Amino acid sequence: MELQLKNGDYIPDEKGGVVRLDGDAALLQRVLFRLSARRGGLSMLPELGSQLYLLGRERPEARLSAARQYAAEAVQPEGLTVEDVRLTDRGGGRMDLTVWLRGEDAALTATVAL
């Protein structure tokens, strides 16, 4: 079971605790965390996270390929493969990344703001 996060905060439940997720929802929560966290940012877990924060350093024509690689590295420990990615420019150096993933028992779509 995973605790649900939204904008970096746990979501409270009606009993004064926090919302817990299981199944595909828990997997999606872990994927979103892995894609959003900076790889190497947690000294105790240096392999956790992604290098997606580096996309702004890539040439525009190389960003999609780099995004696919960084996303694949991030979700590999969950047993997922990246089927497709899409980058959407929001202007001002900001982008949204949508990743379509497939696992043994799951097909997920995750979107993160970069």
Tab-separated table of N, CA, C and O in Angstrom:
chain	number	residue	atom	x	y	z
A	1	MET	N	0.825	-1.192	0.000
A	1	MET	CA	0.000	0.000	0.000
A	1	MET	C	0.860	1.242	0.000
A	1	MET	O	1.908	1.275	0.615
A	2	GLU	N	0.396	2.236	-0.683
A	2	GLU	CA	1.088	3.519	-0.787
A	2	GLU	C	0.209	4.609	-0.191
A	2	GLU	O	-1.017	4.512	-0.207
A	3	LEU	N	0.846	5.642	0.315
A	3	LEU	CA	0.129	6.814	0.791
A	3	LEU	C	-0.014	7.780	-0.378
A	3	LEU	O	0.947	8.028	-1.107
A	4	GLN	N	-1.209	8.325	-0.556
A	4	GLN	CA	-1.455	9.204	-1.699
A	4	GLN	C	-0.861	10.585	-1.458
A	4	GLN	O	-1.057	11.184	-0.406
A	5	LEU	N	-0.136	11.065	-2.465
A	5	LEU	CA	0.453	12.398	-2.451
A	5	LEU	C	-0.187	13.256	-3.524
A	5	LEU	O	-0.517	12.767	-4.606
A	6	LYS	N	-0.331	14.542	-3.235
A	6	LYS	CA	-0.764	15.506	-4.234
A	6	LYS	C	-0.009	16.791	-3.958
A	6	LYS	O	-0.082	17.322	-2.846
A	7	ASN	N	0.739	17.252	-4.962
A	7	ASN	CA	1.558	18.456	-4.825
A	7	ASN	C	2.497	18.373	-3.627
A	7	ASN	O	2.722	19.349	-2.921
A	8	GLY	N	3.024	17.174	-3.369
A	8	GLY	CA	3.994	16.983	-2.297
A	8	GLY	C	3.395	16.800	-0.917
A	8	GLY	O	4.129	16.660	0.058
A	9	ASP	N	2.077	16.807	-0.796
A	9	ASP	CA	1.413	16.640	0.495
A	9	ASP	C	0.578	15.373	0.509
A	9	ASP	O	0.002	14.982	-0.513
A	10	TYR	N	0.499	14.741	1.674
A	10	TYR	CA	-0.380	13.589	1.829
A	10	TYR	C	-1.823	14.055	1.837
A	10	TYR	O	-2.145	15.125	2.334
A	11	ILE	N	-2.704	13.235	1.289
A	11	ILE	CA	-4.126	13.554	1.208
A	11	ILE	C	-4.828	12.978	2.434
A	11	ILE	O	-4.749	11.765	2.674
A	12	PRO	N	-5.506	13.812	3.231
A	12	PRO	CA	-6.182	13.300	4.427
A	12	PRO	C	-7.429	12.503	4.060
A	12	PRO	O	-8.107	12.795	3.073
A	13	ASP	N	-7.707	11.489	4.870
A	13	ASP	CA	-8.963	10.753	4.688
A	13	ASP	C	-9.985	11.258	5.700
A	13	ASP	O	-9.704	12.150	6.498
A	14	GLU	N	-11.173	10.693	5.665
A	14	GLU	CA	-12.267	11.165	6.532
A	14	GLU	C	-12.100	10.736	7.986
A	14	GLU	O	-12.838	11.185	8.854
A	15	LYS	N	-11.113	9.905	8.291
A	15	LYS	CA	-10.895	9.405	9.655
A	15	LYS	C	-9.736	10.098	10.367
A	15	LYS	O	-9.346	9.688	11.447
A	16	GLY	N	-9.160	11.113	9.728
A	16	GLY	CA	-8.036	11.814	10.328
A	16	GLY	C	-6.686	11.223	9.971
A	16	GLY	O	-5.663	11.687	10.448
A	17	GLY	N	-6.687	10.201	9.126
A	17	GLY	CA	-5.441	9.607	8.662
A	17	GLY	C	-5.102	10.132	7.281
A	17	GLY	O	-5.416	11.278	6.943
A	18	VAL	N	-4.479	9.291	6.484
A	18	VAL	CA	-4.161	9.658	5.105
A	18	VAL	C	-4.697	8.585	4.166
A	18	VAL	O	-4.854	7.424	4.548
A	19	VAL	N	-4.988	8.985	2.952
A	19	VAL	CA	-5.538	8.074	1.950
A	19	VAL	C	-4.459	7.069	1.541
A	19	VAL	O	-3.325	7.439	1.254
A	20	ARG	N	-4.830	5.803	1.538
A	20	ARG	CA	-3.934	4.720	1.127
A	20	ARG	C	-4.404	4.173	-0.213
A	20	ARG	O	-5.593	4.082	-0.468
A	21	LEU	N	-3.443	3.823	-1.038
A	21	LEU	CA	-3.733	3.309	-2.366
A	21	LEU	C	-3.226	1.881	-2.484
A	21	LEU	O	-2.242	1.516	-1.842
A	22	ASP	N	-3.885	1.090	-3.339
A	22	ASP	CA	-3.374	-0.242	-3.631
A	22	ASP	C	-3.583	-0.538	-5.111
A	22	ASP	O	-4.165	0.254	-5.842
A	23	GLY	N	-3.055	-1.645	-5.568
A	23	GLY	CA	-3.212	-2.053	-6.963
A	23	GLY	C	-2.574	-1.071	-7.930
A	23	GLY	O	-1.494	-0.534	-7.682
A	24	ASP	N	-3.256	-0.840	-9.058
A	24	ASP	CA	-2.738	0.057	-10.096
A	24	ASP	C	-2.579	1.489	-9.595
A	24	ASP	O	-1.665	2.195	-10.033
A	25	ALA	N	-3.450	1.929	-8.689
A	25	ALA	CA	-3.341	3.291	-8.159
A	25	ALA	C	-2.049	3.451	-7.356
A	25	ALA	O	-1.378	4.478	-7.447
A	26	ALA	N	-1.681	2.432	-6.589
A	26	ALA	CA	-0.423	2.477	-5.835
A	26	ALA	C	0.771	2.454	-6.774
A	26	ALA	O	1.753	3.181	-6.571
A	27	LEU	N	0.696	1.636	-7.818
A	27	LEU	CA	1.769	1.576	-8.804
A	27	LEU	C	1.934	2.926	-9.491
A	27	LEU	O	3.056	3.423	-9.652
A	28	LEU	N	0.827	3.547	-9.880
A	28	LEU	CA	0.890	4.853	-10.523
A	28	LEU	C	1.504	5.884	-9.582
A	28	LEU	O	2.312	6.715	-9.994
A	29	GLN	N	1.155	5.842	-8.299
A	29	GLN	CA	1.731	6.764	-7.313
A	29	GLN	C	3.250	6.599	-7.247
A	29	GLN	O	3.996	7.578	-7.241
A	30	ARG	N	3.725	5.359	-7.231
A	30	ARG	CA	5.177	5.108	-7.194
A	30	ARG	C	5.852	5.595	-8.470
A	30	ARG	O	6.944	6.177	-8.418
A	31	VAL	N	5.195	5.377	-9.612
A	31	VAL	CA	5.744	5.827	-10.892
A	31	VAL	C	5.852	7.350	-10.909
A	31	VAL	O	6.887	7.899	-11.307
A	32	LEU	N	4.810	8.032	-10.496
A	32	LEU	CA	4.843	9.496	-10.476
A	32	LEU	C	5.958	10.008	-9.569
A	32	LEU	O	6.654	10.972	-9.909
A	33	PHE	N	6.146	9.344	-8.434
A	33	PHE	CA	7.225	9.736	-7.528
A	33	PHE	C	8.582	9.513	-8.186
A	33	PHE	O	9.456	10.372	-8.144
A	34	ARG	N	8.759	8.356	-8.811
A	34	ARG	CA	10.032	8.048	-9.470
A	34	ARG	C	10.331	9.025	-10.598
A	34	ARG	O	11.482	9.411	-10.802
A	35	LEU	N	9.328	9.429	-11.358
A	35	LEU	CA	9.534	10.365	-12.452
A	35	LEU	C	9.803	11.781	-11.946
A	35	LEU	O	10.558	12.534	-12.567
A	36	SER	N	9.221	12.150	-10.825
A	36	SER	CA	9.334	13.516	-10.297
A	36	SER	C	10.583	13.749	-9.459
A	36	SER	O	11.120	14.856	-9.442
A	37	ALA	N	11.030	12.730	-8.747
A	37	ALA	CA	12.190	12.886	-7.859
A	37	ALA	C	13.469	12.972	-8.677
A	37	ALA	O	13.613	12.296	-9.692
A	38	ARG	N	14.395	13.792	-8.229
A	38	ARG	CA	15.702	13.895	-8.899
A	38	ARG	C	16.562	12.708	-8.527
A	38	ARG	O	16.785	12.440	-7.351
A	39	ARG	N	17.039	11.998	-9.549
A	39	ARG	CA	17.934	10.860	-9.311
A	39	ARG	C	19.185	11.379	-8.615
A	39	ARG	O	19.781	12.358	-9.029
A	40	GLY	N	19.558	10.690	-7.529
A	40	GLY	CA	20.724	11.092	-6.749
A	40	GLY	C	20.395	12.101	-5.669
A	40	GLY	O	21.266	12.471	-4.893
A	41	GLY	N	19.159	12.536	-5.601
A	41	GLY	CA	18.757	13.540	-4.609
A	41	GLY	C	18.628	12.997	-3.198
A	41	GLY	O	18.668	13.758	-2.236
A	42	LEU	N	18.463	11.695	-3.058
A	42	LEU	CA	18.361	11.064	-1.739
A	42	LEU	C	19.605	10.215	-1.534
A	42	LEU	O	19.784	9.197	-2.200
A	43	SER	N	20.464	10.635	-0.625
A	43	SER	CA	21.745	9.948	-0.468
A	43	SER	C	21.588	8.487	-0.071
A	43	SER	O	22.418	7.652	-0.430
A	44	MET	N	20.526	8.140	0.649
A	44	MET	CA	20.321	6.759	1.059
A	44	MET	C	19.794	5.895	-0.093
A	44	MET	O	19.921	4.681	-0.057
A	45	LEU	N	19.183	6.520	-1.093
A	45	LEU	CA	18.624	5.810	-2.249
A	45	LEU	C	19.064	6.517	-3.533
A	45	LEU	O	18.247	7.116	-4.246
A	46	PRO	N	20.356	6.459	-3.882
A	46	PRO	CA	20.848	7.241	-5.010
A	46	PRO	C	20.266	6.844	-6.362
A	46	PRO	O	20.276	7.649	-7.290
A	47	GLU	N	19.730	5.636	-6.507
A	47	GLU	CA	19.167	5.192	-7.785
A	47	GLU	C	17.681	5.544	-7.928
A	47	GLU	O	17.097	5.322	-8.989
A	48	LEU	N	17.073	6.076	-6.868
A	48	LEU	CA	15.661	6.446	-6.923
A	48	LEU	C	15.506	7.753	-7.683
A	48	LEU	O	16.295	8.677	-7.515
A	49	GLY	N	14.504	7.841	-8.525
A	49	GLY	CA	14.209	9.072	-9.235
A	49	GLY	C	14.625	9.012	-10.694
A	49	GLY	O	14.947	7.953	-11.228
A	50	SER	N	14.583	10.170	-11.326
A	50	SER	CA	14.897	10.260	-12.752
A	50	SER	C	15.846	11.418	-13.015
A	50	SER	O	16.082	12.263	-12.146
A	51	GLN	N	16.338	11.455	-14.219
A	51	GLN	CA	17.177	12.555	-14.676
A	51	GLN	C	16.380	13.505	-15.569
A	51	GLN	O	16.961	14.288	-16.318
A	52	LEU	N	15.063	13.460	-15.476
A	52	LEU	CA	14.232	14.313	-16.321
A	52	LEU	C	14.507	15.796	-16.108
A	52	LEU	O	14.288	16.602	-17.013
A	53	TYR	N	15.014	16.168	-14.950
A	53	TYR	CA	15.342	17.564	-14.686
A	53	TYR	C	16.442	18.080	-15.620
A	53	TYR	O	16.628	19.286	-15.776
A	54	LEU	N	17.159	17.176	-16.284
A	54	LEU	CA	18.234	17.555	-17.202
A	54	LEU	C	17.736	17.859	-18.618
A	54	LEU	O	18.525	18.282	-19.464
A	55	LEU	N	16.460	17.638	-18.897
A	55	LEU	CA	15.953	17.817	-20.269
A	55	LEU	C	16.191	19.211	-20.820
A	55	LEU	O	16.421	19.379	-22.014
A	56	GLY	N	16.137	20.217	-19.987
A	56	GLY	CA	16.348	21.584	-20.445
A	56	GLY	C	17.742	21.815	-21.003
A	56	GLY	O	17.960	22.761	-21.769
A	57	ARG	N	18.683	20.965	-20.664
A	57	ARG	CA	20.059	21.084	-21.165
A	57	ARG	C	20.235	20.425	-22.529
A	57	ARG	O	21.256	20.623	-23.174
A	58	GLU	N	19.262	19.616	-22.903
A	58	GLU	CA	19.338	18.906	-24.188
A	58	GLU	C	18.921	19.829	-25.329
A	58	GLU	O	18.099	20.734	-25.151
A	59	ARG	N	19.489	19.582	-26.504
A	59	ARG	CA	19.026	20.298	-27.698
A	59	ARG	C	17.553	19.931	-27.913
A	59	ARG	O	17.152	18.795	-27.663
A	60	PRO	N	16.753	20.866	-28.387
A	60	PRO	CA	15.328	20.577	-28.568
A	60	PRO	C	15.052	19.308	-29.371
A	60	PRO	O	14.148	18.551	-29.038
A	61	GLU	N	15.854	19.042	-30.406
A	61	GLU	CA	15.609	17.858	-31.230
A	61	GLU	C	16.004	16.564	-30.522
A	61	GLU	O	15.614	15.479	-30.953
A	62	ALA	N	16.753	16.650	-29.428
A	62	ALA	CA	17.178	15.455	-28.691
A	62	ALA	C	16.353	15.204	-27.434
A	62	ALA	O	16.508	14.168	-26.784
A	63	ARG	N	15.475	16.126	-27.098
A	63	ARG	CA	14.742	16.024	-25.826
A	63	ARG	C	13.816	14.819	-25.743
A	63	ARG	O	13.738	14.169	-24.711
A	64	LEU	N	13.106	14.523	-26.810
A	64	LEU	CA	12.162	13.409	-26.769
A	64	LEU	C	12.883	12.096	-26.533
A	64	LEU	O	12.461	11.278	-25.710
A	65	SER	N	13.975	11.890	-27.212
A	65	SER	CA	14.760	10.675	-27.029
A	65	SER	C	15.325	10.594	-25.613
A	65	SER	O	15.300	9.539	-24.979
A	66	ALA	N	15.835	11.706	-25.102
A	66	ALA	CA	16.364	11.733	-23.739
A	66	ALA	C	15.249	11.483	-22.729
A	66	ALA	O	15.448	10.758	-21.746
A	67	ALA	N	14.077	12.065	-22.955
A	67	ALA	CA	12.946	11.856	-22.042
A	67	ALA	C	12.574	10.384	-21.981
A	67	ALA	O	12.299	9.846	-20.899
A	68	ARG	N	12.564	9.719	-23.124
A	68	ARG	CA	12.258	8.285	-23.161
A	68	ARG	C	13.290	7.502	-22.337
A	68	ARG	O	12.947	6.646	-21.552
A	69	GLN	N	14.557	7.819	-22.525
A	69	GLN	CA	15.632	7.123	-21.804
A	69	GLN	C	15.536	7.378	-20.296
A	69	GLN	O	15.617	6.442	-19.500
A	70	TYR	N	15.364	8.642	-19.896
A	70	TYR	CA	15.302	8.978	-18.477
A	70	TYR	C	14.079	8.335	-17.810
A	70	TYR	O	14.155	7.857	-16.677
A	71	ALA	N	12.945	8.334	-18.507
A	71	ALA	CA	11.740	7.722	-17.954
A	71	ALA	C	11.923	6.214	-17.810
A	71	ALA	O	11.548	5.625	-16.789
A	72	ALA	N	12.506	5.582	-18.813
A	72	ALA	CA	12.729	4.133	-18.762
A	72	ALA	C	13.640	3.758	-17.592
A	72	ALA	O	13.377	2.779	-16.879
A	73	GLU	N	14.693	4.533	-17.364
A	73	GLU	CA	15.596	4.274	-16.236
A	73	GLU	C	14.850	4.405	-14.909
A	73	GLU	O	15.075	3.618	-13.986
A	74	ALA	N	13.971	5.388	-14.813
A	74	ALA	CA	13.268	5.647	-13.560
A	74	ALA	C	12.267	4.555	-13.200
A	74	ALA	O	12.138	4.187	-12.033
A	75	VAL	N	11.556	4.027	-14.193
A	75	VAL	CA	10.478	3.070	-13.903
A	75	VAL	C	10.909	1.615	-13.997
A	75	VAL	O	10.151	0.724	-13.639
A	76	GLN	N	12.118	1.363	-14.448
A	76	GLN	CA	12.607	-0.015	-14.605
A	76	GLN	C	12.490	-0.821	-13.306
A	76	GLN	O	12.080	-1.984	-13.353
A	77	PRO	N	12.809	-0.263	-12.122
A	77	PRO	CA	12.673	-1.059	-10.893
A	77	PRO	C	11.234	-1.515	-10.599
A	77	PRO	O	11.027	-2.456	-9.840
A	78	GLU	N	10.261	-0.870	-11.203
A	78	GLU	CA	8.860	-1.264	-11.022
A	78	GLU	C	8.454	-2.358	-12.006
A	78	GLU	O	7.313	-2.792	-12.015
A	79	GLY	N	9.373	-2.774	-12.866
A	79	GLY	CA	9.070	-3.806	-13.852
A	79	GLY	C	8.253	-3.298	-15.019
A	79	GLY	O	7.551	-4.061	-15.678
A	80	LEU	N	8.356	-2.006	-15.305
A	80	LEU	CA	7.586	-1.387	-16.378
A	80	LEU	C	8.502	-1.019	-17.541
A	80	LEU	O	9.683	-0.733	-17.347
A	81	THR	N	7.926	-1.011	-18.737
A	81	THR	CA	8.639	-0.538	-19.910
A	81	THR	C	7.896	0.658	-20.491
A	81	THR	O	6.673	0.746	-20.392
A	82	VAL	N	8.640	1.547	-21.097
A	82	VAL	CA	8.066	2.742	-21.710
A	82	VAL	C	7.639	2.395	-23.127
A	82	VAL	O	8.455	1.966	-23.936
A	83	GLU	N	6.355	2.573	-23.401
A	83	GLU	CA	5.847	2.338	-24.756
A	83	GLU	C	5.932	3.591	-25.605
A	83	GLU	O	6.211	3.509	-26.793
A	84	ASP	N	5.661	4.749	-24.999
A	84	ASP	CA	5.683	5.996	-25.750
A	84	ASP	C	5.822	7.153	-24.773
A	84	ASP	O	5.504	7.014	-23.591
A	85	VAL	N	6.314	8.282	-25.265
A	85	VAL	CA	6.395	9.505	-24.476
A	85	VAL	C	5.963	10.681	-25.342
A	85	VAL	O	6.076	10.640	-26.571
A	86	ARG	N	5.468	11.722	-24.680
A	86	ARG	CA	5.121	12.960	-25.377
A	86	ARG	C	5.536	14.125	-24.494
A	86	ARG	O	5.256	14.135	-23.302
A	87	LEU	N	6.219	15.089	-25.085
A	87	LEU	CA	6.581	16.317	-24.395
A	87	LEU	C	5.695	17.432	-24.912
A	87	LEU	O	5.544	17.606	-26.128
A	88	THR	N	5.106	18.187	-23.999
A	88	THR	CA	4.272	19.323	-24.357
A	88	THR	C	4.904	20.575	-23.770
A	88	THR	O	5.089	20.665	-22.554
A	89	ASP	N	5.262	21.516	-24.625
A	89	ASP	CA	5.886	22.764	-24.186
A	89	ASP	C	4.817	23.676	-23.602
A	89	ASP	O	3.826	23.985	-24.257
A	90	ARG	N	5.028	24.111	-22.354
A	90	ARG	CA	4.097	25.038	-21.708
A	90	ARG	C	4.617	26.461	-21.725
A	90	ARG	O	3.993	27.352	-21.165
A	91	GLY	N	5.783	26.683	-22.356
A	91	GLY	CA	6.372	28.012	-22.424
A	91	GLY	C	7.208	28.318	-21.189
A	91	GLY	O	7.049	27.697	-20.142
A	92	GLY	N	8.102	29.256	-21.330
A	92	GLY	CA	8.938	29.665	-20.209
A	92	GLY	C	9.872	28.570	-19.716
A	92	GLY	O	10.236	28.553	-18.536
A	93	GLY	N	10.231	27.641	-20.589
A	93	GLY	CA	11.119	26.557	-20.195
A	93	GLY	C	10.434	25.426	-19.453
A	93	GLY	O	11.083	24.508	-18.979
A	94	ARG	N	9.111	25.493	-19.351
A	94	ARG	CA	8.350	24.441	-18.670
A	94	ARG	C	7.757	23.475	-19.684
A	94	ARG	O	7.370	23.880	-20.775
A	95	MET	N	7.715	22.194	-19.286
A	95	MET	CA	7.161	21.159	-20.158
A	95	MET	C	6.335	20.191	-19.319
A	95	MET	O	6.541	20.067	-18.115
A	96	ASP	N	5.414	19.508	-19.987
A	96	ASP	CA	4.713	18.372	-19.404
A	96	ASP	C	5.198	17.140	-20.147
A	96	ASP	O	5.336	17.154	-21.367
A	97	LEU	N	5.440	16.079	-19.391
A	97	LEU	CA	5.842	14.801	-19.971
A	97	LEU	C	4.735	13.798	-19.704
A	97	LEU	O	4.331	13.605	-18.550
A	98	THR	N	4.238	13.180	-20.758
A	98	THR	CA	3.279	12.089	-20.638
A	98	THR	C	3.986	10.814	-21.068
A	98	THR	O	4.637	10.792	-22.114
A	99	VAL	N	3.885	9.787	-20.220
A	99	VAL	CA	4.562	8.513	-20.463
A	99	VAL	C	3.524	7.405	-20.459
A	99	VAL	O	2.732	7.301	-19.520
A	100	TRP	N	3.532	6.591	-21.505
A	100	TRP	CA	2.680	5.409	-21.563
A	100	TRP	C	3.548	4.209	-21.200
A	100	TRP	O	4.594	3.988	-21.814
A	101	LEU	N	3.092	3.455	-20.202
A	101	LEU	CA	3.885	2.367	-19.638
A	101	LEU	C	3.134	1.053	-19.716
A	101	LEU	O	1.901	1.019	-19.656
A	102	ARG	N	3.897	-0.022	-19.804
A	102	ARG	CA	3.308	-1.359	-19.803
A	102	ARG	C	4.126	-2.223	-18.864
A	102	ARG	O	5.336	-2.200	-18.846
A	103	GLY	N	3.387	-3.007	-18.082
A	103	GLY	CA	3.991	-3.991	-17.194
A	103	GLY	C	3.322	-5.323	-17.418
A	103	GLY	O	2.441	-5.457	-18.272
A	104	GLU	N	3.709	-6.278	-16.638
A	104	GLU	CA	3.143	-7.619	-16.787
A	104	GLU	C	1.632	-7.622	-16.598
A	104	GLU	O	0.903	-8.251	-17.342
A	105	ASP	N	1.167	-6.875	-15.586
A	105	ASP	CA	-0.270	-6.847	-15.285
A	105	ASP	C	-0.897	-5.464	-15.400
A	105	ASP	O	-2.013	-5.267	-14.935
A	106	ALA	N	-0.177	-4.501	-15.969
A	106	ALA	CA	-0.686	-3.149	-15.947
A	106	ALA	C	-0.312	-2.374	-17.205
A	106	ALA	O	0.729	-2.603	-17.801
A	107	ALA	N	-1.194	-1.456	-17.578
A	107	ALA	CA	-0.920	-0.463	-18.593
A	107	ALA	C	-1.284	0.883	-17.954
A	107	ALA	O	-2.419	1.060	-17.501
A	108	LEU	N	-0.315	1.778	-17.863
A	108	LEU	CA	-0.507	3.043	-17.166
A	108	LEU	C	-0.130	4.209	-18.049
A	108	LEU	O	0.716	4.087	-18.932
A	109	THR	N	-0.712	5.364	-17.756
A	109	THR	CA	-0.316	6.620	-18.348
A	109	THR	C	-0.031	7.580	-17.206
A	109	THR	O	-0.859	7.751	-16.312
A	110	ALA	N	1.154	8.189	-17.233
A	110	ALA	CA	1.551	9.123	-16.192
A	110	ALA	C	1.959	10.438	-16.832
A	110	ALA	O	2.644	10.450	-17.844
A	111	THR	N	1.525	11.554	-16.230
A	111	THR	CA	1.908	12.868	-16.704
A	111	THR	C	2.533	13.631	-15.552
A	111	THR	O	1.965	13.696	-14.460
A	112	VAL	N	3.717	14.219	-15.812
A	112	VAL	CA	4.409	15.020	-14.796
A	112	VAL	C	4.813	16.353	-15.415
A	112	VAL	O	5.106	16.445	-16.599
A	113	ALA	N	4.807	17.386	-14.588
A	113	ALA	CA	5.254	18.716	-15.004
A	113	ALA	C	6.756	18.798	-14.781
A	113	ALA	O	7.271	18.361	-13.743
A	114	LEU	N	7.456	19.321	-15.764
A	114	LEU	CA	8.907	19.471	-15.679
A	114	LEU	C	9.284	20.951	-15.685
A	114	LEU	O	8.639	21.748	-16.248
